[in-house]
CSV table of C-alpha atoms and ligand atoms in Angstrom, one decimal:
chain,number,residue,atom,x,y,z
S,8,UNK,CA,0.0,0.0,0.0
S,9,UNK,CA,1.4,3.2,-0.9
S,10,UNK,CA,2.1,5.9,2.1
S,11,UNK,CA,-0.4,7.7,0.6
S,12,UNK,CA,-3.4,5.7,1.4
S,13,UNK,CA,-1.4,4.3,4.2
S,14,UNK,CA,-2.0,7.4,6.4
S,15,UNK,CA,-5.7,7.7,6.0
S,16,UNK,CA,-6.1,4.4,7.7
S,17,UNK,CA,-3.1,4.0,10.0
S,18,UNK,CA,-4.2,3.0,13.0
S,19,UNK,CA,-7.9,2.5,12.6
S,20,UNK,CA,-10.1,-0.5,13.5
S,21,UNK,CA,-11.2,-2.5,11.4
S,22,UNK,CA,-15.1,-1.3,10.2
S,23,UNK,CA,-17.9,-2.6,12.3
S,24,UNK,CA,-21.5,-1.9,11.8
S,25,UNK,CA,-22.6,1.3,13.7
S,26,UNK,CA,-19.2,2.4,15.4
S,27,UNK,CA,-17.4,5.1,14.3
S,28,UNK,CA,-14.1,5.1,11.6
S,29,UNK,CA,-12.2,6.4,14.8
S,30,UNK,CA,-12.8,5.8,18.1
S,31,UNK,CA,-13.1,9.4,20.3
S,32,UNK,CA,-10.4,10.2,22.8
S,33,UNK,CA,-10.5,7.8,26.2
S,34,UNK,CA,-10.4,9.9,29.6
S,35,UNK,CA,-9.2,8.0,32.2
S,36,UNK,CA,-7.2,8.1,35.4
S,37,UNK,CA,-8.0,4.6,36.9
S,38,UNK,CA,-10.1,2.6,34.8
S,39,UNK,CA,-12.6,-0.3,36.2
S,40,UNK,CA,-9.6,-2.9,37.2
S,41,UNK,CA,-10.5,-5.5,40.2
S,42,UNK,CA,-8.0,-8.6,41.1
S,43,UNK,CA,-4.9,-9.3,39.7
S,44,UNK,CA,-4.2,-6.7,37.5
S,45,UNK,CA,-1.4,-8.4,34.8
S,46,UNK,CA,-5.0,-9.5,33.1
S,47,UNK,CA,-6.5,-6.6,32.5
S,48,UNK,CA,-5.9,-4.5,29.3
S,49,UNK,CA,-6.3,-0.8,31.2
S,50,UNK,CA,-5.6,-0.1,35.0
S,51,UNK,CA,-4.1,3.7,35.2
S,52,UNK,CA,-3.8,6.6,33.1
S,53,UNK,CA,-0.1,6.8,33.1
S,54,UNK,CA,0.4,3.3,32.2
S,55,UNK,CA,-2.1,2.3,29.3
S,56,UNK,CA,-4.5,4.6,27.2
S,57,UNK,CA,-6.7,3.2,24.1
S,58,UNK,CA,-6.0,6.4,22.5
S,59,UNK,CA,-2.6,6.3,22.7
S,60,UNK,CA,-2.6,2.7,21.5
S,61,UNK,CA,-4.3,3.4,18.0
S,62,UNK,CA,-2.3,6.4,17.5
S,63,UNK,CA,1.3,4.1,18.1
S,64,UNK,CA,-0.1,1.4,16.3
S,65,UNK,CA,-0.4,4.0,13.2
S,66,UNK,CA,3.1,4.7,13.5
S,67,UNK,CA,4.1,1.4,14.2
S,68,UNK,CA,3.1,1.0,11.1
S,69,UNK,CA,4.8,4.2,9.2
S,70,UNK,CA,8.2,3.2,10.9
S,71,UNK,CA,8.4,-0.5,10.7
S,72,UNK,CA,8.8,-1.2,14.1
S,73,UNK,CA,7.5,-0.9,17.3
S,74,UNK,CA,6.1,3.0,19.0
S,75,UNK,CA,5.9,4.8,22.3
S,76,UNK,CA,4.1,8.0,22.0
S,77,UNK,CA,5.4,11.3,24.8
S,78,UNK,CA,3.9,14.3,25.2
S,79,UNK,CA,6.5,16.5,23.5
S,80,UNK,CA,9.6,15.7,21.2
S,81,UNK,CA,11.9,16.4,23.7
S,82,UNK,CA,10.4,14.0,26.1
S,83,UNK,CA,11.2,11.3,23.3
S,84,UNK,CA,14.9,12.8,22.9
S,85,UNK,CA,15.3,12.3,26.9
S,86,UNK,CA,13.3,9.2,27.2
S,87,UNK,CA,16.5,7.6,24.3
S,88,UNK,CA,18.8,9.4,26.4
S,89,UNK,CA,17.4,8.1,29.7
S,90,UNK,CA,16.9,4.6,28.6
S,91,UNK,CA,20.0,4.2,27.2
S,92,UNK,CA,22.8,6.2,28.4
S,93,UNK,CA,24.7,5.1,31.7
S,94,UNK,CA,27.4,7.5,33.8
S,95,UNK,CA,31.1,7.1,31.8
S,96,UNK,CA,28.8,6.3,28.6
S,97,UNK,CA,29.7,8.0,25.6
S,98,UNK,CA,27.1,10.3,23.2
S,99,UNK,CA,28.2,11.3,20.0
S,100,UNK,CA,25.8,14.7,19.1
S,101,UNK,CA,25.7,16.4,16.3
S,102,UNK,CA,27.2,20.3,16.9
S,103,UNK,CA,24.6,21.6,14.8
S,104,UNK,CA,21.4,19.5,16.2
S,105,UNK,CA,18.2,20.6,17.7
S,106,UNK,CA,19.9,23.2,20.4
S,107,UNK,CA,17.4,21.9,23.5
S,108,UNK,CA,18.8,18.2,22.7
S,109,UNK,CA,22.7,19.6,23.1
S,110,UNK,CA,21.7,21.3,26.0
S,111,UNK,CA,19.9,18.6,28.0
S,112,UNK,CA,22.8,16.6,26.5
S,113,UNK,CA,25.5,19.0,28.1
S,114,UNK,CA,23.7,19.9,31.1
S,115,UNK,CA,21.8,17.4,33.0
S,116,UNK,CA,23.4,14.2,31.4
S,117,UNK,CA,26.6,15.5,31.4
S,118,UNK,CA,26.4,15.9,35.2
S,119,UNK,CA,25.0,12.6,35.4
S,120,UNK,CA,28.4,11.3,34.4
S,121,UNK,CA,27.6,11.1,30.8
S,122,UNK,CA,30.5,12.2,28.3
S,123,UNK,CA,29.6,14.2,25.3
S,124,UNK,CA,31.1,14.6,21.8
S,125,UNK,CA,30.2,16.9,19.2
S,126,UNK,CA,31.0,16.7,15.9
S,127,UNK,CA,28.8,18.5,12.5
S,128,UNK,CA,26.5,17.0,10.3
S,129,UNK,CA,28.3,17.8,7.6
S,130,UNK,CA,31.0,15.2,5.7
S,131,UNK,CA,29.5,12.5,8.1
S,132,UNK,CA,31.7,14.3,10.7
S,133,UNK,CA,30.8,12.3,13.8
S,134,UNK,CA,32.1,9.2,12.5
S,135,UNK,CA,35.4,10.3,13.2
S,136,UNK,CA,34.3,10.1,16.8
S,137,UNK,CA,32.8,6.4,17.5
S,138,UNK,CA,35.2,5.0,19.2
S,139,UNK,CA,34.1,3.2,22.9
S,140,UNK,CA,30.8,5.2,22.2
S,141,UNK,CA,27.7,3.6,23.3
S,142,UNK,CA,25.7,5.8,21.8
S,143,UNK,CA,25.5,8.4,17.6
S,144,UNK,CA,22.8,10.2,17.3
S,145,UNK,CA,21.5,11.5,14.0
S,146,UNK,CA,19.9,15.0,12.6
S,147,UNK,CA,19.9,14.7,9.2
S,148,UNK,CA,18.6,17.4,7.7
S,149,UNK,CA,20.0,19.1,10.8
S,150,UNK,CA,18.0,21.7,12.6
S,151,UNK,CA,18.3,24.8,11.5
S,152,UNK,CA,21.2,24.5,9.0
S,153,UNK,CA,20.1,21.8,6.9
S,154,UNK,CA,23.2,19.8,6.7
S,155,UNK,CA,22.3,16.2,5.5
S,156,UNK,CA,24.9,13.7,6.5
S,157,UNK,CA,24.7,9.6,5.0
S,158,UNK,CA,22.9,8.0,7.7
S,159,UNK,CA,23.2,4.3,6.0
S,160,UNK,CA,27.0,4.9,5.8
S,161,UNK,CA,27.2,6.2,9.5
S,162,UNK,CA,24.6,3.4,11.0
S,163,UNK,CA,27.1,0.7,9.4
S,164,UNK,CA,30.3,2.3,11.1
S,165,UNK,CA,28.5,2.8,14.5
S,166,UNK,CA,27.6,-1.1,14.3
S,167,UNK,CA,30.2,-2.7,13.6
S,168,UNK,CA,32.0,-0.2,16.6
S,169,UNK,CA,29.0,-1.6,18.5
S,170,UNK,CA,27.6,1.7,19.1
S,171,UNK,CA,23.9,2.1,19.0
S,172,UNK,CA,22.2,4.9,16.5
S,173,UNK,CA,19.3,7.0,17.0
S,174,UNK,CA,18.1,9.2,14.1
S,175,UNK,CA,16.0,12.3,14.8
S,176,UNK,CA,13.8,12.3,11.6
S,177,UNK,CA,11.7,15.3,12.9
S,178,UNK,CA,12.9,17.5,10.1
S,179,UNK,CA,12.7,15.0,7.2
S,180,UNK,CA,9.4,13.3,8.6
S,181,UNK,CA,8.8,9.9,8.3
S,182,UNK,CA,6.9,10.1,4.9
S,183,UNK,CA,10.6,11.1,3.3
S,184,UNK,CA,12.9,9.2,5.4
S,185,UNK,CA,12.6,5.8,7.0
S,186,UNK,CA,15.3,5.7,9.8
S,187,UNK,CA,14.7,1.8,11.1
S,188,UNK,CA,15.1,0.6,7.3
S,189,UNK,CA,18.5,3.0,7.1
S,190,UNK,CA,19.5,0.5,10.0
S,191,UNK,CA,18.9,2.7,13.1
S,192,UNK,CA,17.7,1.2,16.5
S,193,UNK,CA,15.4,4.4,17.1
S,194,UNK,CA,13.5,6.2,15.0
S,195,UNK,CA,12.8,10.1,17.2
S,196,UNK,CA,11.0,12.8,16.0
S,197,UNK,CA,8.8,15.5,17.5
S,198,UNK,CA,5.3,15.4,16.3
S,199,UNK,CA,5.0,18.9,16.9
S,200,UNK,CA,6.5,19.3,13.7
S,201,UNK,CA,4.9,18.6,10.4
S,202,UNK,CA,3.8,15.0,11.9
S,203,UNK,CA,0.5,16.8,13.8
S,204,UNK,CA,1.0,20.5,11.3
S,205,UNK,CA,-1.4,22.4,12.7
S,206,UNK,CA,0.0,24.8,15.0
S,207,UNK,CA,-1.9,23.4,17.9
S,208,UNK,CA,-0.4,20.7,19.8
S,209,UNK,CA,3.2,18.9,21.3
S,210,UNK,CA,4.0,15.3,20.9
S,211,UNK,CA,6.7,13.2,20.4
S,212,UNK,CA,7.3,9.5,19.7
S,213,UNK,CA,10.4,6.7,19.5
S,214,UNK,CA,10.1,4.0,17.2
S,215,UNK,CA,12.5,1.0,17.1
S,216,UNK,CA,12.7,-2.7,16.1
S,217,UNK,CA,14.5,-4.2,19.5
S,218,UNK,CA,11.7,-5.3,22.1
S,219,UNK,CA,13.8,-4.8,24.6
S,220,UNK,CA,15.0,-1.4,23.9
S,221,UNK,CA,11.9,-0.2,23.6
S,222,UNK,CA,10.7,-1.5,27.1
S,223,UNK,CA,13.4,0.2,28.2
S,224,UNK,CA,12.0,3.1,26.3
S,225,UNK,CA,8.4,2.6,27.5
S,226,UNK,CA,8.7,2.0,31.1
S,227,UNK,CA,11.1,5.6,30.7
S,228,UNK,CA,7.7,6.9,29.8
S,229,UNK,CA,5.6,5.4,32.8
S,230,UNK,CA,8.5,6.5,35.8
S,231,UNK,CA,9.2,9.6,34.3
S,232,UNK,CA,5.2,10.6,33.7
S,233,UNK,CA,6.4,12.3,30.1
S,234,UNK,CA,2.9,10.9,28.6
S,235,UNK,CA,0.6,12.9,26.1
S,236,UNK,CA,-2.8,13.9,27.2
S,237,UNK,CA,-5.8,11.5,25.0
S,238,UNK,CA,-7.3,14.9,23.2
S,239,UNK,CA,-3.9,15.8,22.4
S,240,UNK,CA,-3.0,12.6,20.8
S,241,UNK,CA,-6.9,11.6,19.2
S,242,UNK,CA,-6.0,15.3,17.2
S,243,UNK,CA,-2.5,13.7,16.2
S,244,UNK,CA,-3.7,10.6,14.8
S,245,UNK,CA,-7.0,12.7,12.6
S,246,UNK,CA,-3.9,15.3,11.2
S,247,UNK,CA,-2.2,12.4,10.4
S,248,UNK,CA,-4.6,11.2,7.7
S,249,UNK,CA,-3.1,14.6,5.8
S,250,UNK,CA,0.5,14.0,6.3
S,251,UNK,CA,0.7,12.7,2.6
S,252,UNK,CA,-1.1,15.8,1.1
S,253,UNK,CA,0.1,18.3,3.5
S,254,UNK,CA,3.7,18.0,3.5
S,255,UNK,CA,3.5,16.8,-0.4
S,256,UNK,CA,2.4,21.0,-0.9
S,257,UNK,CA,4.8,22.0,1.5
S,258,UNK,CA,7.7,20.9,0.1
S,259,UNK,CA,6.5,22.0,-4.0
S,260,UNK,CA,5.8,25.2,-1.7
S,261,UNK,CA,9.3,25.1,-0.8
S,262,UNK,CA,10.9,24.3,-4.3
S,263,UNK,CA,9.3,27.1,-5.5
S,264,UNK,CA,10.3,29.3,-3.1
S,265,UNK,CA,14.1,28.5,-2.8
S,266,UNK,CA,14.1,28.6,-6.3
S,267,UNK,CA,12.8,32.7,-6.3
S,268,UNK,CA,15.1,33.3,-3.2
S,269,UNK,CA,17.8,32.0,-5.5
S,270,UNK,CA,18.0,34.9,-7.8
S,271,UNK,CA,17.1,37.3,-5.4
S,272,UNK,CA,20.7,39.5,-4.6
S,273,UNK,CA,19.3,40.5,-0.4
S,274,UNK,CA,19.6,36.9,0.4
S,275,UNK,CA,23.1,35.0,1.1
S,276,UNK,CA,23.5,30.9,2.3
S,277,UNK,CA,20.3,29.9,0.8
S,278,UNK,CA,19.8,26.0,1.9
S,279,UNK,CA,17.6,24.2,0.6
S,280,UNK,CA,18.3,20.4,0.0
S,281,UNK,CA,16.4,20.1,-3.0
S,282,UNK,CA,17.9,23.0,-5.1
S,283,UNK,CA,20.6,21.4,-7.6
S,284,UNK,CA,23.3,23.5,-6.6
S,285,UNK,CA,22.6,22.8,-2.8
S,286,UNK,CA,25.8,20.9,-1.0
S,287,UNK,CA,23.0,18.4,0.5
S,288,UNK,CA,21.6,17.7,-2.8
S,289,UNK,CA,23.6,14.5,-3.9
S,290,UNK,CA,22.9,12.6,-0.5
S,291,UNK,CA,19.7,14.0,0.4
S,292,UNK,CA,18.4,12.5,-3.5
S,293,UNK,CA,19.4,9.5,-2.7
S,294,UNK,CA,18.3,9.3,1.1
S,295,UNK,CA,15.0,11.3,1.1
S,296,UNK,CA,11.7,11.1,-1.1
S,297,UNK,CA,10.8,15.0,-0.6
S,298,UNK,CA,13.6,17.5,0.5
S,299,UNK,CA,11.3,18.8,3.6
S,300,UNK,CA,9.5,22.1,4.4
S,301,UNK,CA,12.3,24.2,5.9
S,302,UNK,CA,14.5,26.8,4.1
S,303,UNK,CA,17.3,28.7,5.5
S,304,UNK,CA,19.0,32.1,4.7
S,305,UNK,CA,20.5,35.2,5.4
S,306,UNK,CA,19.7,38.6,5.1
S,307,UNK,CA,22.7,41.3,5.4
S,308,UNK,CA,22.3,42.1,9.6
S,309,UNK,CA,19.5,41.7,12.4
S,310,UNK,CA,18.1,44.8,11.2
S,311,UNK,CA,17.5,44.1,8.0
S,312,UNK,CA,16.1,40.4,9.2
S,313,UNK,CA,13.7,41.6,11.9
S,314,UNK,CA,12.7,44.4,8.8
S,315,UNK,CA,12.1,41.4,6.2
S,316,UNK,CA,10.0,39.6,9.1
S,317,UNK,CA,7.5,42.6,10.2
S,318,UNK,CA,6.9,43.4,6.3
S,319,UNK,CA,5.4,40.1,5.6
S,320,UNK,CA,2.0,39.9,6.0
S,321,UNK,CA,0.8,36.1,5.0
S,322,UNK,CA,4.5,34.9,6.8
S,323,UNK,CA,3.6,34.5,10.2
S,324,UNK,CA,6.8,35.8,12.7
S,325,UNK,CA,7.0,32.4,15.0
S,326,UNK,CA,9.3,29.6,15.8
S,327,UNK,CA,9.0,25.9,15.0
S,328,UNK,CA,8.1,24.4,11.5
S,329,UNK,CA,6.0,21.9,9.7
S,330,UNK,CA,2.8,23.5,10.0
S,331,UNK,CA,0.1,24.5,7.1
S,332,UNK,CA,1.0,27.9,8.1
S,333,UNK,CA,4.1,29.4,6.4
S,334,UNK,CA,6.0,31.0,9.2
S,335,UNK,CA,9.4,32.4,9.3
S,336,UNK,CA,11.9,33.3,12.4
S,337,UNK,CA,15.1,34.9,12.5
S,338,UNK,CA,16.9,32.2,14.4
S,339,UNK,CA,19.9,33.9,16.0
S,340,UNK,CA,17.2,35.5,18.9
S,341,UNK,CA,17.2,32.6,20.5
S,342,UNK,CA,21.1,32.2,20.6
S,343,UNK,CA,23.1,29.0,20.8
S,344,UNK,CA,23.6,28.0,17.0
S,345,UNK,CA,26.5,28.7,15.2
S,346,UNK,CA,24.7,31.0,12.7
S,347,UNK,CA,24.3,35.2,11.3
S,348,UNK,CA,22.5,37.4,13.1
S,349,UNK,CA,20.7,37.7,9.9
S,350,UNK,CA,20.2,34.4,9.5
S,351,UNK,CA,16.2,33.1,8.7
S,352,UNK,CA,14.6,30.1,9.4
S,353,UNK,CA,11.4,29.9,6.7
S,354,UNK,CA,8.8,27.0,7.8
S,355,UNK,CA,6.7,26.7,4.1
S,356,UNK,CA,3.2,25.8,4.7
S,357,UNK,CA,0.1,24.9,2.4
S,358,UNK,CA,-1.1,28.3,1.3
S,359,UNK,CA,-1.0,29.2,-2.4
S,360,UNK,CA,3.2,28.9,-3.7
S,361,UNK,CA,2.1,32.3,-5.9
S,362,UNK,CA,0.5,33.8,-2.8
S,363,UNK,CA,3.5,33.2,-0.6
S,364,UNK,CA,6.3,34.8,-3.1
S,365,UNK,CA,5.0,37.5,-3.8
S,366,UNK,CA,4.5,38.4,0.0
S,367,UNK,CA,8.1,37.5,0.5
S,368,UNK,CA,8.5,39.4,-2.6
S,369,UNK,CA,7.2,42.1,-1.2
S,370,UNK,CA,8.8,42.1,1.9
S,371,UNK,CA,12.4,41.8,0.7
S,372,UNK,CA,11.8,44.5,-2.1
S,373,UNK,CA,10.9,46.9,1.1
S,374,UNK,CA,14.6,46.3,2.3
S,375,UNK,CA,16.1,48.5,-0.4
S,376,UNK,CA,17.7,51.7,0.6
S,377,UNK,CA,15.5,52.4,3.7
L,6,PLP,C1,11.3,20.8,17.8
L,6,PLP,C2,12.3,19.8,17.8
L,6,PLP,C3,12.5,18.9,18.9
L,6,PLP,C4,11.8,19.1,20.2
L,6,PLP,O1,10.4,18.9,20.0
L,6,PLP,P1,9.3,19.5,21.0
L,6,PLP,O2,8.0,18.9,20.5
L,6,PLP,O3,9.4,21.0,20.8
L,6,PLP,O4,9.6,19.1,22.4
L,6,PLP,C5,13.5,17.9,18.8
L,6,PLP,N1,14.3,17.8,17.7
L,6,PLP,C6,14.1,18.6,16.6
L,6,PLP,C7,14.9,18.4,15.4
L,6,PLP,C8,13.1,19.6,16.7
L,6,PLP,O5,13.0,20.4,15.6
């Protein structure tokens, strides 16, 4: 079955005469559990959830393996971390990843007595670093500076170094990139992202083929209390049906608009993995079936980026990505990545690709000789 159709029914039940094609959200804190309670399917809130279950068994089924659903991406990141990584342990990071996941990397673990390395994305860097590792983890296309690194190449080095991999695929999405079939034990991403894409929710999930890994990664979830709320994840599992459609737009979206930021002289260190002349290009063809939503860039200071982002009007001025709304931030605010003070983070969304240059059009044409 093609992903297409496959995310439309992910998860479901199979029909039954008078019940609806999804089941509504289960509230629970206790649920009706007397005796011995190994037998019975539900007994507290932040062990089991019906909800939960049909909304892991849909991405069981995207991934190829096996799914524990958290109630934000980063509770997934520490739940891989927490499961896995013991004091004097090594973690090979990626300098340029998701900055909360290098600081609860650096912080918290590292005082736990866990050592970190960092190496970039780029030129499959970190493999230079593997040895007596127990741990590489993956962000390919990196957050926000799009490096892609060859995640095939870098699972096969970290095996046979008997280092584990996790890939964070919250960038690439699961739809373009299939992290357990590159060889990884866990698949990571934050749902947050273009998984859920509406703007409205958190979630996070680990995927992974090892049953024992992810029991590991499961009971995590039920000491630590990092679980998603039902509503939350009943409104993941219907967005889900419009993964295929959704991010399909996005990325054209994207095309399109890397393409007109291309020839336009105000912008400098466009990325985008799917232009020709990107550095990613070569690798990212072969590893990814769409080269994402995100585009990065940089206008000449943090003047004339903070003036870009209060002239566009259909751009919305917010952080994250993946969402049906197009939305743009200029990264360096936030501090902590390597990057320009001019440097832009676009997030394309599903509006109208005509509609969405000519407001960025519009907005960079405002930046001459004010
Ligand atoms: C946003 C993000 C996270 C964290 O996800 P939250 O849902 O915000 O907790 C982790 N990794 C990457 C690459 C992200 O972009």
């Amino acid at each position: 079955m093609k992903d297409a159709t496959k995310v439309t029914r992910a998860g479901l039940p199979p029909p039954k005469q008078g019940e609806p094609f999804a089941p509504g959200p289960t509230f629970a804190a206790p649920y009706h559990a007397a005796g011995d309670p190994s037998v019975v399917p539900n007994t507290y809130g932040r062990f089991h959830n019906p909800t939960w279950n049909a909304f892991e068994h849909a991405l069981a089924d995207l991934e190829g393996g096996e799914a524990v659903v958290f109630g934000s991406g980063m509770a997934a990141v520490a739940a891989v971390f927490g499961a896995v990584l013991r004091p004097n342990e090594v973690v090979v990071l990626p300098s340029d990843s998701y900055y909360t996941t290098r600081n609860l990397a650096g912080g918290y673990f590292t005082q736990m007595g866990v050592q970190v390395r960092r190496a970039p994305t780029v030129n499959d860097s970190q493999l230079a670093h593997l040895d007596g590792a127990k741990l590489l983890w993956i962000e390919s296309p990196s957050n926000p500076l799009l490096d892609v690194c060859d995640i095939r190449r870098m699972v096969a080095a970290a095996h046979e170094k008997g280092v584990l991999v996790a890939v964070d695929n919250t960038t690439s999405t699961i739809l373009s990139q299939r992290p357990l079939d590159l060889g990884a034990d866990f698949s990571v991403a934050s749902d947050t992202k273009a998984l859920t894409g509406h703007s409205d929710l958190l979630m996070g999930h680990v995927a992974g083929r090892d049953a024992a890994l992810m029991t590991q990664v499961r009971t995590w979830r039920t000491q630590i209390g990092a679980i998603p709320g039902p509503m939350e994840v009943w409104l993941a599992h219907r967005s889900l049906a419009t993964l295929h459609v959704r991010f399909e737009r996005q990325c054209s979206n994207a095309l399109h608009i890397a393409r007109f930021l291309a020839a336009r002289h105000e912008v400098s260190g466009l990325r985008y993995p799917g232009l020709a002349t990107d550095p990613a290009h070569e690798i990212a063809s072969r590893q990814m079936r769409y080269f994402g939503s995100i585009i990065s860039f940089v206008l000449a200071d943090r003047d004339q980026a903070e003036r870009f982002l209060s002239a566009c009007e259909l751009v919305y001025e917010a952080t994250s990505f993946g969402s049906v709304h197009t939305t743009a931030e200029r990264r360096a605010r936030w501090g902590g990545d390597a990057i320009p003070d001019g440097f832009i983070r676009l997030s394309v969304g599903c509006e109208d690709a005509d509609d969405l240059i000519a407001d960025i059009g519009q907005a960079l044409d405002k930046l001459r000789g004010e």
